[in-house]
Amino acid sequence: MLDFFRNHKRLMMFMLILVIVPGLGFVGIQGFRGFFDESANVASVNGHKITRVAYDDAMRQQLDRARQMLGAQFDMKSFDTPERRKEMLDGLIEQRVLADETQRLHLTASDDAVRRTLLSDPVISSLKNPDGSIDVNRYKELLAMQGMTPDQYDERVRYTLATQQLPGSIEGSAFTSKTLAQHLTDLSEQQREVQSLAFNPHDYASKVQPTDAQLQAYYDAHRNDFATPATASIQYLVLSPATLAAAIQPGDADLKKYYDENIAHYQTAPQMRASLILVSVAPNASAADKTAAKQKADALLAQVKAHPDDFGKIAEQSSQDPASASKGGDLGYFGPKMMAGGPAFDDAAFKLKKDEISDVVTTDVGYLILKATDVKPSVTQPFDTVKDAIAKDLTAQMAAKQFSDDSDGFTSLVYEKAKSLQPAADKYKLQIQTATVTPQPNTGLPPTSPLNNPKFLSAVFANDSAQARNNTQAIDVGSNTLIAAHVTDFKPAAVPPLDVVKDAVRQKVIAVQADEMAHKDGVAKLAELQKSNATTGFAAPVKVSRNDAQGLPPAALSAIYKANGQKLPAYVGVDLGDDGYAIYRVNAVLPGAPIDPQRLTAAQQQIAQVEAQSEMTAYIDALRARSKVKFYGSLDAGQPGGDQ
């Protein structure tokens, strides 16, 4: 069917006109346009659109990071919530208002700052040759895989550095006095001697004898707690470059052709080692200063031409480049575009033969004299050495192209042959796999498994798939991966009758009633103790602090430190949820151990960081308040759009 649409575009366009044009009479031009305006955006900031694609990508990256961090403990429900979605959109809006302010203030980053940032990147550092230079070809290949050129990546780094300047200046200006740090640290180290008296629900469980009526009432009120989830047994196909690569085996002729066409990838860039004499010139230097500098450079050139063996000594005495002058002008090994001085430097340097001295070179940093001390020409790796790597790269490229070519056809075929995946498996040489899934992701599978994709699971459990037993659509789960499924068996969610789950219901009722009894006795005991100041029944005293809770739950520690330390002993009661109730007797307030100067300095820095974050939040809020923020549509059902 989809192939019919593609092959009869002109006919389909005429049919669409017949449908759409009369419709304009009913909804009006303006109403019709409303179906399309801003449909691809979630918000705008000062006219800059935040696209739904950008929002979805950011949300997906956040979920992927959460899956990787939490593994089997990852729960999609707790992350994909309206609150989380709003937080994500707020974050994108804050990035945009900060970028707008950066642009308004004309902030940027220097070429030197960009270069230092690039060289500090661990990935780029891994591309270094043994002599310390960067493998430029591998660097370009790495960026090409991300769809970027070196210039584009430089600009991305420059943009990032520019937008970091405002937060950096705010964080750098934050200050906390040593007195405040000392006071807060003393409070954090303060100890309290406490005794506990626990009312554990387990101790009451034997006293609970629920009646059949109570079991029935609890079951009726909590039926969904005992429901078994829907399950689907499925066959599925995965179309991706990885699944297609298994059937691709490029021949030797293909490998040799690829090698010849991409010979530059297998050539090392020329390298050289040189020594430098620099006569620097300030960018705003006068014509007279430039003339004087040029005359000085000419004199130094005459000197090194007359005594070439003394180049290092002359550089040490006269060069104005501090980094190399102390080493006799030695710059070490470098490749093209790696040194300051721009094209003029490279043009002069890479023309030199070993031991040859250049003329005076005019650059944007001043006047240079270069002496080549070693020259390494470009080296081409033999075909046999790189054959296996080429086979891997070419297979990946061919698989990626085949995926691009096959994705539409695969999508059409699983839709048109809706009762079986076998035609698609045969045509695209894919293996039909089987699995049993539920509507919720399986924590036992890798976080990146396509079987855990929410869109895919939703498609599997749609009526057309689960009940009518038609193939699902080919679902795009990201990373150039399509997955389609066919349900072979479906079991809907069901609530077992009370007789089947009666034991489980009884345990729930016992737990609830035991917990209620523990809480009731705990509250009564607390009232009694606050009148009598008794100590009987309490555990042995322990010393706790905010930094060392001695195993006490956070709620208990919070209550203990809220007790009035001037009126001791003090009693506090704490609701511990399913763990019952506990009473804590605060006997004494004790000073903490003395803080050494190093820890105090660290505390001062940490408090300053908290203050800086608070100031940064206030600054971003102020920027947002004076920005024009508009929302389109909704992130979830029921959230209206509008201006802010």
XYZ file of C-alpha atoms in Angstrom:
644
model
C 0.000 0.000 0.000
C 2.732 2.466 0.909
C 4.520 1.613 -2.337
C 1.315 2.562 -4.193
C 1.366 5.997 -2.532
C 5.005 6.521 -3.464
C 4.508 5.412 -7.089
C 1.412 7.563 -7.661
C 2.397 10.829 -6.019
C 0.663 13.039 -8.604
C -2.624 11.151 -8.247
C -2.432 11.235 -4.455
C -1.724 14.985 -4.504
C -4.866 15.560 -6.602
C -6.929 13.472 -4.163
C -5.540 15.420 -1.203
C -6.507 18.712 -2.878
C -10.071 17.424 -3.297
C -10.197 16.638 0.421
C -8.379 19.680 1.795
C -9.744 22.589 -0.232
C -13.435 22.045 0.641
C -12.388 21.656 4.261
C -11.131 25.224 4.280
C -14.681 26.401 3.945
C -15.574 24.762 7.239
C -12.570 25.577 9.440
C -11.271 28.673 7.660
C -7.757 29.423 6.505
C -6.619 30.494 9.962
C -8.053 27.386 11.618
C -6.432 25.150 9.043
C -3.057 26.784 9.545
C -3.384 26.038 13.263
C -2.958 22.350 12.544
C 0.609 23.025 11.388
C 1.897 26.172 13.124
C 4.487 25.371 15.798
C 3.609 21.657 15.756
C 7.299 20.821 15.653
C 8.168 23.031 18.651
C 7.586 22.810 22.381
C 8.592 26.357 23.319
C 10.338 29.496 22.140
C 12.643 31.890 23.983
C 12.957 35.396 22.573
C 11.893 33.989 19.206
C 14.360 31.070 19.284
C 12.452 27.816 18.887
C 13.052 24.776 21.093
C 12.018 21.954 18.784
C 10.213 18.850 19.873
C 13.046 16.836 18.310
C 15.597 18.612 20.525
C 13.370 18.107 23.548
C 12.824 14.407 22.783
C 16.579 13.898 22.233
C 17.396 15.554 25.559
C 14.756 13.481 27.350
C 16.016 10.275 25.736
C 19.620 11.057 26.715
C 18.540 11.667 30.307
C 16.685 8.345 30.407
C 19.646 6.524 28.845
C 21.987 7.967 31.491
C 19.568 6.907 34.223
C 19.380 3.381 32.804
C 23.172 3.098 32.704
C 23.545 4.390 36.270
C 20.718 2.383 37.879
C 20.797 -0.799 35.797
C 18.202 -3.270 37.082
C 16.850 -0.692 39.541
C 15.782 1.658 36.732
C 12.022 2.314 36.756
C 10.643 4.166 33.750
C 7.556 5.261 35.703
C 9.592 7.260 38.200
C 11.502 9.111 35.474
C 8.962 9.664 32.711
C 6.588 11.845 34.730
C 4.996 15.263 34.086
C 7.311 16.761 36.708
C 10.416 15.331 35.042
C 9.259 16.489 31.613
C 8.691 20.000 32.920
C 12.149 19.991 34.563
C 13.714 18.979 31.247
C 11.945 21.761 29.360
C 12.900 24.285 32.060
C 16.527 23.209 31.652
C 16.412 23.756 27.884
C 14.806 27.173 28.396
C 17.517 28.128 30.893
C 20.218 27.095 28.411
C 18.581 29.276 25.775
C 18.243 32.393 27.968
C 21.872 31.986 29.017
C 22.937 31.665 25.367
C 20.946 34.793 24.489
C 22.626 36.743 27.287
C 26.041 35.516 26.172
C 25.307 36.772 22.662
C 23.935 40.092 23.951
C 27.169 40.692 25.882
C 29.265 39.663 22.824
C 31.143 37.037 24.832
C 33.390 34.641 22.946
C 36.469 32.472 23.454
C 39.938 32.927 22.011
C 41.579 30.523 19.565
C 44.091 29.662 22.272
C 41.336 28.751 24.746
C 39.682 26.526 22.135
C 43.006 24.826 21.381
C 43.726 24.180 25.067
C 40.259 22.725 25.546
C 40.625 20.427 22.555
C 44.028 19.166 23.687
C 42.675 18.474 27.193
C 39.907 16.245 25.797
C 40.768 12.583 26.650
C 39.361 11.366 23.328
C 41.530 13.766 21.344
C 44.516 12.982 23.566
C 44.107 9.328 22.616
C 44.825 10.338 18.997
C 48.350 11.469 19.808
C 51.253 10.001 17.871
C 54.332 8.734 19.746
C 56.032 12.095 19.166
C 53.160 13.961 20.849
C 51.495 15.345 17.707
C 47.811 14.733 16.910
C 46.880 12.273 14.158
C 44.924 14.764 12.066
C 43.435 12.141 9.736
C 42.030 10.087 12.606
C 40.722 13.298 14.186
C 38.869 14.186 10.981
C 37.488 10.640 10.711
C 36.245 10.782 14.295
C 34.422 14.056 13.643
C 33.071 12.848 10.305
C 31.363 9.981 12.143
C 29.525 12.671 14.136
C 28.658 14.612 10.984
C 31.083 17.470 11.695
C 34.209 19.040 10.272
C 37.094 20.291 12.463
C 35.949 23.888 11.903
C 32.412 23.058 12.981
C 33.657 21.308 16.102
C 35.941 24.262 16.905
C 32.926 26.573 16.763
C 30.921 24.237 18.996
C 33.719 24.273 21.578
C 34.031 28.052 21.248
C 30.268 28.421 21.816
C 30.409 26.167 24.887
C 33.333 28.095 26.364
C 31.530 31.381 25.738
C 28.346 30.251 27.491
C 30.413 29.047 30.456
C 31.853 32.486 31.101
C 28.808 33.899 32.900
C 28.342 30.895 35.227
C 32.115 30.807 35.743
C 32.294 34.447 36.762
C 29.412 34.040 39.220
C 30.872 30.888 40.732
C 34.330 32.442 40.860
C 33.078 35.466 42.781
C 31.251 33.492 45.497
C 32.824 33.863 48.932
C 32.148 32.470 52.386
C 33.864 33.845 55.473
C 35.954 31.549 57.616
C 33.810 32.477 60.645
C 30.627 31.283 58.940
C 32.364 28.128 57.715
C 33.609 27.451 61.266
C 30.110 27.920 62.717
C 28.412 25.670 60.155
C 31.121 23.028 60.470
C 30.766 23.026 64.269
C 27.031 22.447 63.855
C 27.615 19.598 61.402
C 30.081 17.942 63.791
C 27.933 18.461 66.909
C 27.045 15.151 68.586
C 23.935 14.131 70.463
C 23.730 11.238 72.876
C 20.492 9.347 72.260
C 18.682 6.187 73.285
C 16.023 4.497 71.187
C 12.842 2.606 71.920
C 11.423 0.783 68.886
C 7.865 -0.339 68.188
C 8.337 -2.837 65.371
C 5.282 -4.116 63.446
C 6.822 -7.615 63.397
C 6.369 -7.794 67.158
C 2.626 -7.250 66.735
C 2.006 -9.586 63.809
C 1.168 -12.587 65.987
C -1.550 -10.548 67.708
C -3.412 -9.861 64.444
C -6.162 -12.311 63.465
C -8.014 -10.773 60.493
C -11.558 -11.894 59.781
C -12.843 -12.975 56.374
C -14.796 -9.757 56.174
C -11.614 -7.718 56.699
C -9.823 -9.734 54.020
C -12.694 -9.182 51.590
C -12.762 -5.449 52.338
C -9.017 -5.062 51.802
C -9.140 -7.097 48.593
C -12.003 -5.005 47.234
C -10.140 -1.762 48.014
C -6.787 -2.928 46.570
C -7.748 -5.270 43.726
C -5.220 -3.809 41.299
C -2.369 -4.558 43.715
C -2.932 -8.272 43.061
C -3.394 -8.049 39.287
C -1.140 -10.036 36.975
C 0.214 -7.870 34.110
C -0.674 -8.425 30.490
C 1.857 -10.546 28.603
C 2.498 -11.057 24.911
C 4.523 -13.777 23.255
C 6.020 -12.220 20.154
C 8.098 -12.861 17.104
C 10.171 -9.854 16.127
C 12.644 -8.581 13.544
C 15.363 -5.999 14.081
C 16.608 -4.046 11.074
C 19.812 -2.135 11.776
C 23.277 -1.758 10.270
C 24.486 -4.389 12.746
C 21.903 -6.999 11.707
C 22.496 -6.271 8.022
C 26.298 -6.404 8.343
C 26.261 -10.168 8.951
C 25.288 -10.757 5.318
C 27.816 -8.298 3.876
C 31.258 -9.551 2.836
C 33.173 -7.072 0.651
C 35.631 -8.721 -1.729
C 39.331 -7.961 -2.105
C 38.647 -5.813 -5.166
C 36.209 -3.685 -3.152
C 38.733 -3.329 -0.339
C 41.526 -2.296 -2.714
C 39.256 0.211 -4.459
C 38.296 1.725 -1.098
C 41.975 1.904 -0.133
C 42.910 3.692 -3.361
C 40.015 6.146 -3.131
C 40.737 6.983 0.515
C 44.521 6.781 0.461
C 44.773 10.006 2.477
C 43.215 8.210 5.470
C 46.152 5.827 5.555
C 48.851 8.439 5.285
C 50.481 10.070 8.256
C 50.706 13.841 8.077
C 54.187 15.232 7.518
C 55.981 16.002 10.774
C 58.947 18.183 11.477
C 60.997 19.480 14.359
C 62.209 23.039 14.297
C 63.787 25.754 16.390
C 62.429 29.270 16.539
C 63.595 32.814 17.041
C 60.693 35.222 17.603
C 60.682 38.996 17.544
C 57.184 39.679 18.865
C 54.976 42.566 17.761
C 51.896 43.702 19.659
C 48.667 43.694 17.603
C 48.252 47.444 18.117
C 51.927 48.308 17.556
C 52.751 51.500 15.697
C 54.372 51.492 12.266
C 57.642 52.609 13.840
C 57.594 49.711 16.315
C 56.890 47.248 13.505
C 59.769 48.649 11.470
C 62.129 48.389 14.433
C 61.061 44.781 15.072
C 61.588 43.881 11.417
C 65.068 45.421 11.464
C 65.914 43.442 14.577
C 64.691 40.229 12.923
C 66.762 40.941 9.802
C 69.847 41.461 11.967
C 69.245 38.174 13.816
C 68.772 36.374 10.486
C 72.104 37.677 9.252
C 73.686 36.497 12.499
C 72.299 32.920 12.293
C 73.088 32.700 8.571
C 76.665 33.549 9.388
C 76.798 31.132 12.350
C 74.113 28.443 11.810
C 75.588 26.208 14.531
C 74.876 28.966 17.067
C 71.137 29.096 16.298
C 70.199 27.613 19.703
C 72.476 30.020 21.602
C 71.153 33.034 19.663
C 67.538 31.894 20.240
C 68.162 31.534 23.961
C 69.585 35.050 24.118
C 67.292 36.910 21.716
C 64.037 35.034 21.059
C 60.945 36.582 22.669
C 59.065 33.270 22.880
C 59.567 32.278 26.556
C 58.420 28.678 26.106
C 61.013 27.792 23.462
C 63.801 30.299 24.181
C 64.805 28.455 27.358
C 65.266 25.330 25.197
C 67.359 27.013 22.545
C 64.264 27.718 20.438
C 63.276 24.037 20.177
C 59.563 23.623 19.349
C 59.557 19.829 19.335
C 57.730 17.848 16.651
C 54.599 19.300 15.079
C 52.337 18.879 12.080
C 50.417 21.298 9.861
C 48.060 23.751 11.608
C 49.381 22.880 15.055
C 51.434 25.981 15.777
C 50.536 29.620 16.311
C 51.395 31.916 13.434
C 48.766 30.749 10.973
C 49.317 29.716 7.331
C 52.445 31.856 7.042
C 54.165 29.695 9.667
C 53.203 26.422 7.941
C 54.124 27.707 4.483
C 57.602 28.624 5.682
C 58.216 25.651 7.962
C 57.193 22.791 5.688
C 59.296 24.054 2.781
C 62.490 23.653 4.798
C 64.854 20.744 4.481
C 66.763 19.413 7.460
C 69.248 21.995 8.885
C 67.893 24.685 6.526
C 67.121 28.150 7.923
C 64.157 30.207 6.724
C 64.062 33.865 5.813
C 62.243 36.242 8.148
C 58.575 35.159 8.263
C 55.872 37.762 8.926
C 53.015 36.365 11.037
C 50.240 37.703 13.243
C 52.403 37.179 16.346
C 55.531 38.880 15.010
C 58.606 38.063 12.941
C 59.960 34.495 12.964
C 63.151 32.750 11.958
C 62.934 28.954 11.725
C 65.551 26.236 11.532
C 64.480 22.703 10.597
C 66.201 20.173 12.854
C 64.350 17.068 11.632
C 61.854 16.330 8.846
C 59.507 13.336 8.693
C 57.723 13.037 5.344
C 54.225 11.643 5.023
C 54.159 7.806 5.262
C 51.542 5.601 3.569
C 50.509 2.389 5.347
C 50.623 -0.656 3.006
C 47.294 -2.147 1.904
C 47.959 -5.505 3.569
C 48.560 -3.762 6.907
C 45.199 -1.982 6.917
C 43.150 -4.554 4.985
C 41.294 -5.897 8.045
C 40.504 -2.399 9.290
C 39.239 -1.434 5.824
C 37.023 -4.527 5.738
C 35.492 -3.509 9.055
C 34.991 0.108 8.011
C 33.655 -0.755 4.561
C 31.252 -3.333 5.966
C 29.927 -0.757 8.420
C 29.501 1.804 5.637
C 27.808 -0.672 3.321
C 25.519 -1.802 6.147
C 24.629 1.795 6.981
C 23.829 2.507 3.315
C 21.828 -0.694 3.003
C 19.884 0.244 6.128
C 19.098 3.624 4.587
C 18.033 1.940 1.341
C 16.001 -0.822 3.011
C 14.275 1.012 5.865
C 11.333 2.296 3.779
C 10.826 -1.051 2.080
C 11.035 -2.907 5.395
C 8.478 -0.525 6.898
C 6.128 -1.044 3.956
C 6.502 -4.827 3.861
C 5.734 -5.489 7.534
C 2.672 -3.244 7.090
C 1.429 -4.788 3.846
C 2.079 -8.425 4.852
C 0.469 -7.796 8.214
C -0.146 -11.405 9.217
C 3.472 -12.591 9.215
C 7.044 -11.352 9.543
C 8.383 -14.148 7.351
C 8.232 -12.183 4.054
C 10.312 -9.373 5.553
C 12.718 -11.868 7.144
C 13.233 -13.614 3.799
C 13.652 -10.445 1.745
C 16.104 -8.734 4.088
C 17.843 -11.919 5.325
C 16.919 -11.307 8.953
C 16.458 -13.820 11.748
C 13.032 -14.008 13.394
C 13.528 -13.864 17.154
C 11.077 -14.603 19.956
C 10.388 -13.095 23.367
C 7.700 -12.630 25.991
C 7.086 -9.030 27.010
C 4.879 -7.012 29.348
C 3.742 -3.390 28.948
C 6.565 -2.302 31.253
C 10.301 -2.532 30.368
C 12.103 -5.651 31.554
C 14.823 -4.648 34.028
C 16.622 -7.910 33.296
C 17.424 -6.764 29.753
C 20.160 -4.272 28.834
C 18.905 -0.682 29.071
C 19.478 -0.208 25.330
C 17.482 -3.293 24.282
C 14.854 -2.371 21.651
C 12.443 -4.672 23.523
C 12.418 -2.091 26.320
C 11.497 0.823 24.083
C 8.215 2.371 25.340
C 6.932 3.096 21.798
C 7.573 -0.506 20.778
C 5.832 -1.954 23.853
C 2.887 0.372 23.296
C 2.602 -0.878 19.710
C 2.764 -4.538 20.809
C -0.113 -4.119 23.265
C -2.305 -2.039 20.939
C -5.551 -3.784 19.949
C -4.487 -4.094 16.306
C -1.455 -6.132 17.398
C -2.579 -7.968 20.520
C -6.166 -8.739 19.485
C -6.226 -8.636 15.664
C -2.752 -10.223 15.489
C -1.432 -7.840 12.836
C 2.234 -6.946 12.675
C 3.192 -3.822 14.545
C 4.538 -0.944 12.533
C 8.309 -0.792 12.116
C 9.157 1.214 15.230
C 12.165 3.542 15.137
C 13.882 3.032 18.507
C 16.828 5.305 17.697
C 20.441 4.538 16.802
C 19.419 3.538 13.237
C 17.327 0.634 14.496
C 13.845 -0.462 13.405
C 11.935 -3.234 15.165
C 8.670 -4.879 14.175
C 6.785 -7.585 16.054
C 3.999 -10.114 15.565
C 2.016 -11.266 18.605
C 1.601 -15.058 18.687
C -0.095 -15.254 22.099
C -1.683 -12.619 24.309
C -2.847 -12.790 27.904
C -4.617 -9.695 29.203
C -4.071 -8.282 32.647
C -6.289 -10.026 35.164
C -7.227 -9.828 38.826
C -7.267 -13.303 40.391
C -10.274 -14.106 42.619
C -9.826 -13.684 46.359
C -9.576 -17.445 46.935
C -6.465 -17.575 44.722
C -4.632 -14.706 46.447
C -6.143 -15.047 49.911
C -2.803 -15.798 51.596
C -1.196 -12.731 50.015
C -4.165 -10.589 51.070
C -3.927 -11.943 54.618
C -0.235 -11.007 54.836
C -1.045 -7.484 53.632
C -3.847 -7.069 56.195
C -1.645 -8.395 59.002
C 1.126 -5.976 58.020
C -1.271 -2.999 57.939
C -2.906 -3.806 61.268
C 0.410 -4.619 62.971
C 1.780 -1.308 61.777
C -1.262 0.527 63.123
C -0.877 -1.170 66.497
C 2.829 -0.314 66.662
C 2.118 3.334 65.861
C -0.703 3.527 68.409
C 1.442 2.099 71.224
C 4.376 4.304 70.238
C 2.350 7.519 70.354
C 0.857 6.546 73.741
C 4.285 5.699 75.159
C 5.713 9.028 73.959
C 3.004 10.943 75.822
C 3.751 8.928 78.970
C 7.522 9.497 78.761
C 7.165 13.239 78.244
C 5.481 13.349 81.641
C 7.683 10.896 83.567
C 11.203 11.241 82.009
C 11.609 7.477 82.438
C 14.632 5.615 80.999
C 13.401 2.023 81.217
C 13.070 0.061 78.004
C 15.513 2.165 76.005
C 18.537 0.754 74.204
C 22.083 1.663 75.248
C 23.094 5.264 74.513
C 24.878 6.079 71.231
C 26.485 9.272 69.986
C 25.247 10.489 66.621
C 26.066 13.477 64.446
C 24.824 14.854 61.165
C 27.864 13.270 59.515
C 27.632 9.967 61.399
C 24.053 8.777 61.918
C 25.094 5.426 63.427
C 22.568 3.684 61.188
C 19.591 5.829 62.173
C 17.165 6.649 59.324
C 17.194 10.233 58.025
C 13.752 10.980 59.512
C 14.994 9.954 62.955
C 18.179 12.039 62.705
C 16.176 15.058 61.590
C 13.805 14.756 64.571
C 16.686 14.289 67.017
C 18.353 17.520 65.879
C 15.082 19.415 66.025
C 14.774 18.591 69.738
C 15.495 21.533 72.039
C 19.063 21.023 73.238
C 18.488 23.456 76.143
C 15.810 21.277 77.758
C 17.183 17.781 78.300
C 16.295 15.013 78.389
C 14.023 15.466 75.404
C 11.798 12.848 73.795
C 10.875 12.713 70.105
C 8.658 10.263 68.263
C 9.279 9.299 64.643
C 6.964 7.583 62.173
C 9.184 5.107 60.317
C 6.560 4.022 57.784
C 6.547 0.273 57.237
C 9.221 -0.065 59.937
C 6.799 1.132 62.606
C 7.437 3.813 65.193
C 10.418 4.811 67.325
C 10.997 7.059 70.324
C 14.377 8.709 70.866
C 15.553 10.099 74.195
C 18.096 12.904 73.732
C 20.327 12.886 76.819
C 23.107 15.360 75.978
C 24.501 17.734 73.358
C 28.248 17.262 72.841
C 30.726 19.348 70.842
C 32.353 17.661 67.867
C 36.048 17.033 67.401
C 38.203 20.089 66.599
C 38.343 20.906 62.882
C 41.812 21.010 61.381
C 42.642 23.961 59.085
C 42.631 21.832 55.935
C 39.105 20.543 56.569
C 37.929 24.028 57.463
C 39.263 25.356 54.154
C 37.515 22.542 52.275
C 34.272 23.316 54.122
C 34.647 27.006 53.283
C 35.010 26.125 49.594
C 32.006 23.783 49.650
C 29.786 26.385 51.296
C 30.954 28.943 48.733
C 29.975 26.532 45.953
C 26.484 26.176 47.427
C 26.221 29.965 47.618
C 27.433 30.244 44.011
C 24.801 27.767 42.845
C 22.140 29.761 44.674
C 23.321 32.994 43.049
C 23.450 31.331 39.638
C 19.883 30.068 40.048
C 18.722 33.578 40.971
C 20.585 35.033 37.979
C 19.013 32.537 35.558
C 15.582 33.259 37.065
C 16.138 36.984 36.468
C 17.186 36.354 32.850
C 14.143 34.183 32.303
C 11.831 36.782 33.857
C 12.888 39.392 31.311
C 12.813 36.953 28.391
C 9.824 36.226 26.196
C 9.035 32.546 26.799
C 6.197 30.903 24.903
C 4.952 27.324 25.142
C 3.372 25.378 22.271
C 0.966 22.514 22.733
C 1.840 20.288 25.674
C 4.430 17.844 26.913
C 1.686 15.638 28.282
C -2.069 15.570 28.148
C -3.755 18.468 29.830
C -0.861 20.934 29.934
C -1.838 24.066 28.006
C 0.444 26.229 25.945
C 0.808 29.954 26.391
C 3.109 32.839 27.096
C 5.195 33.443 30.185
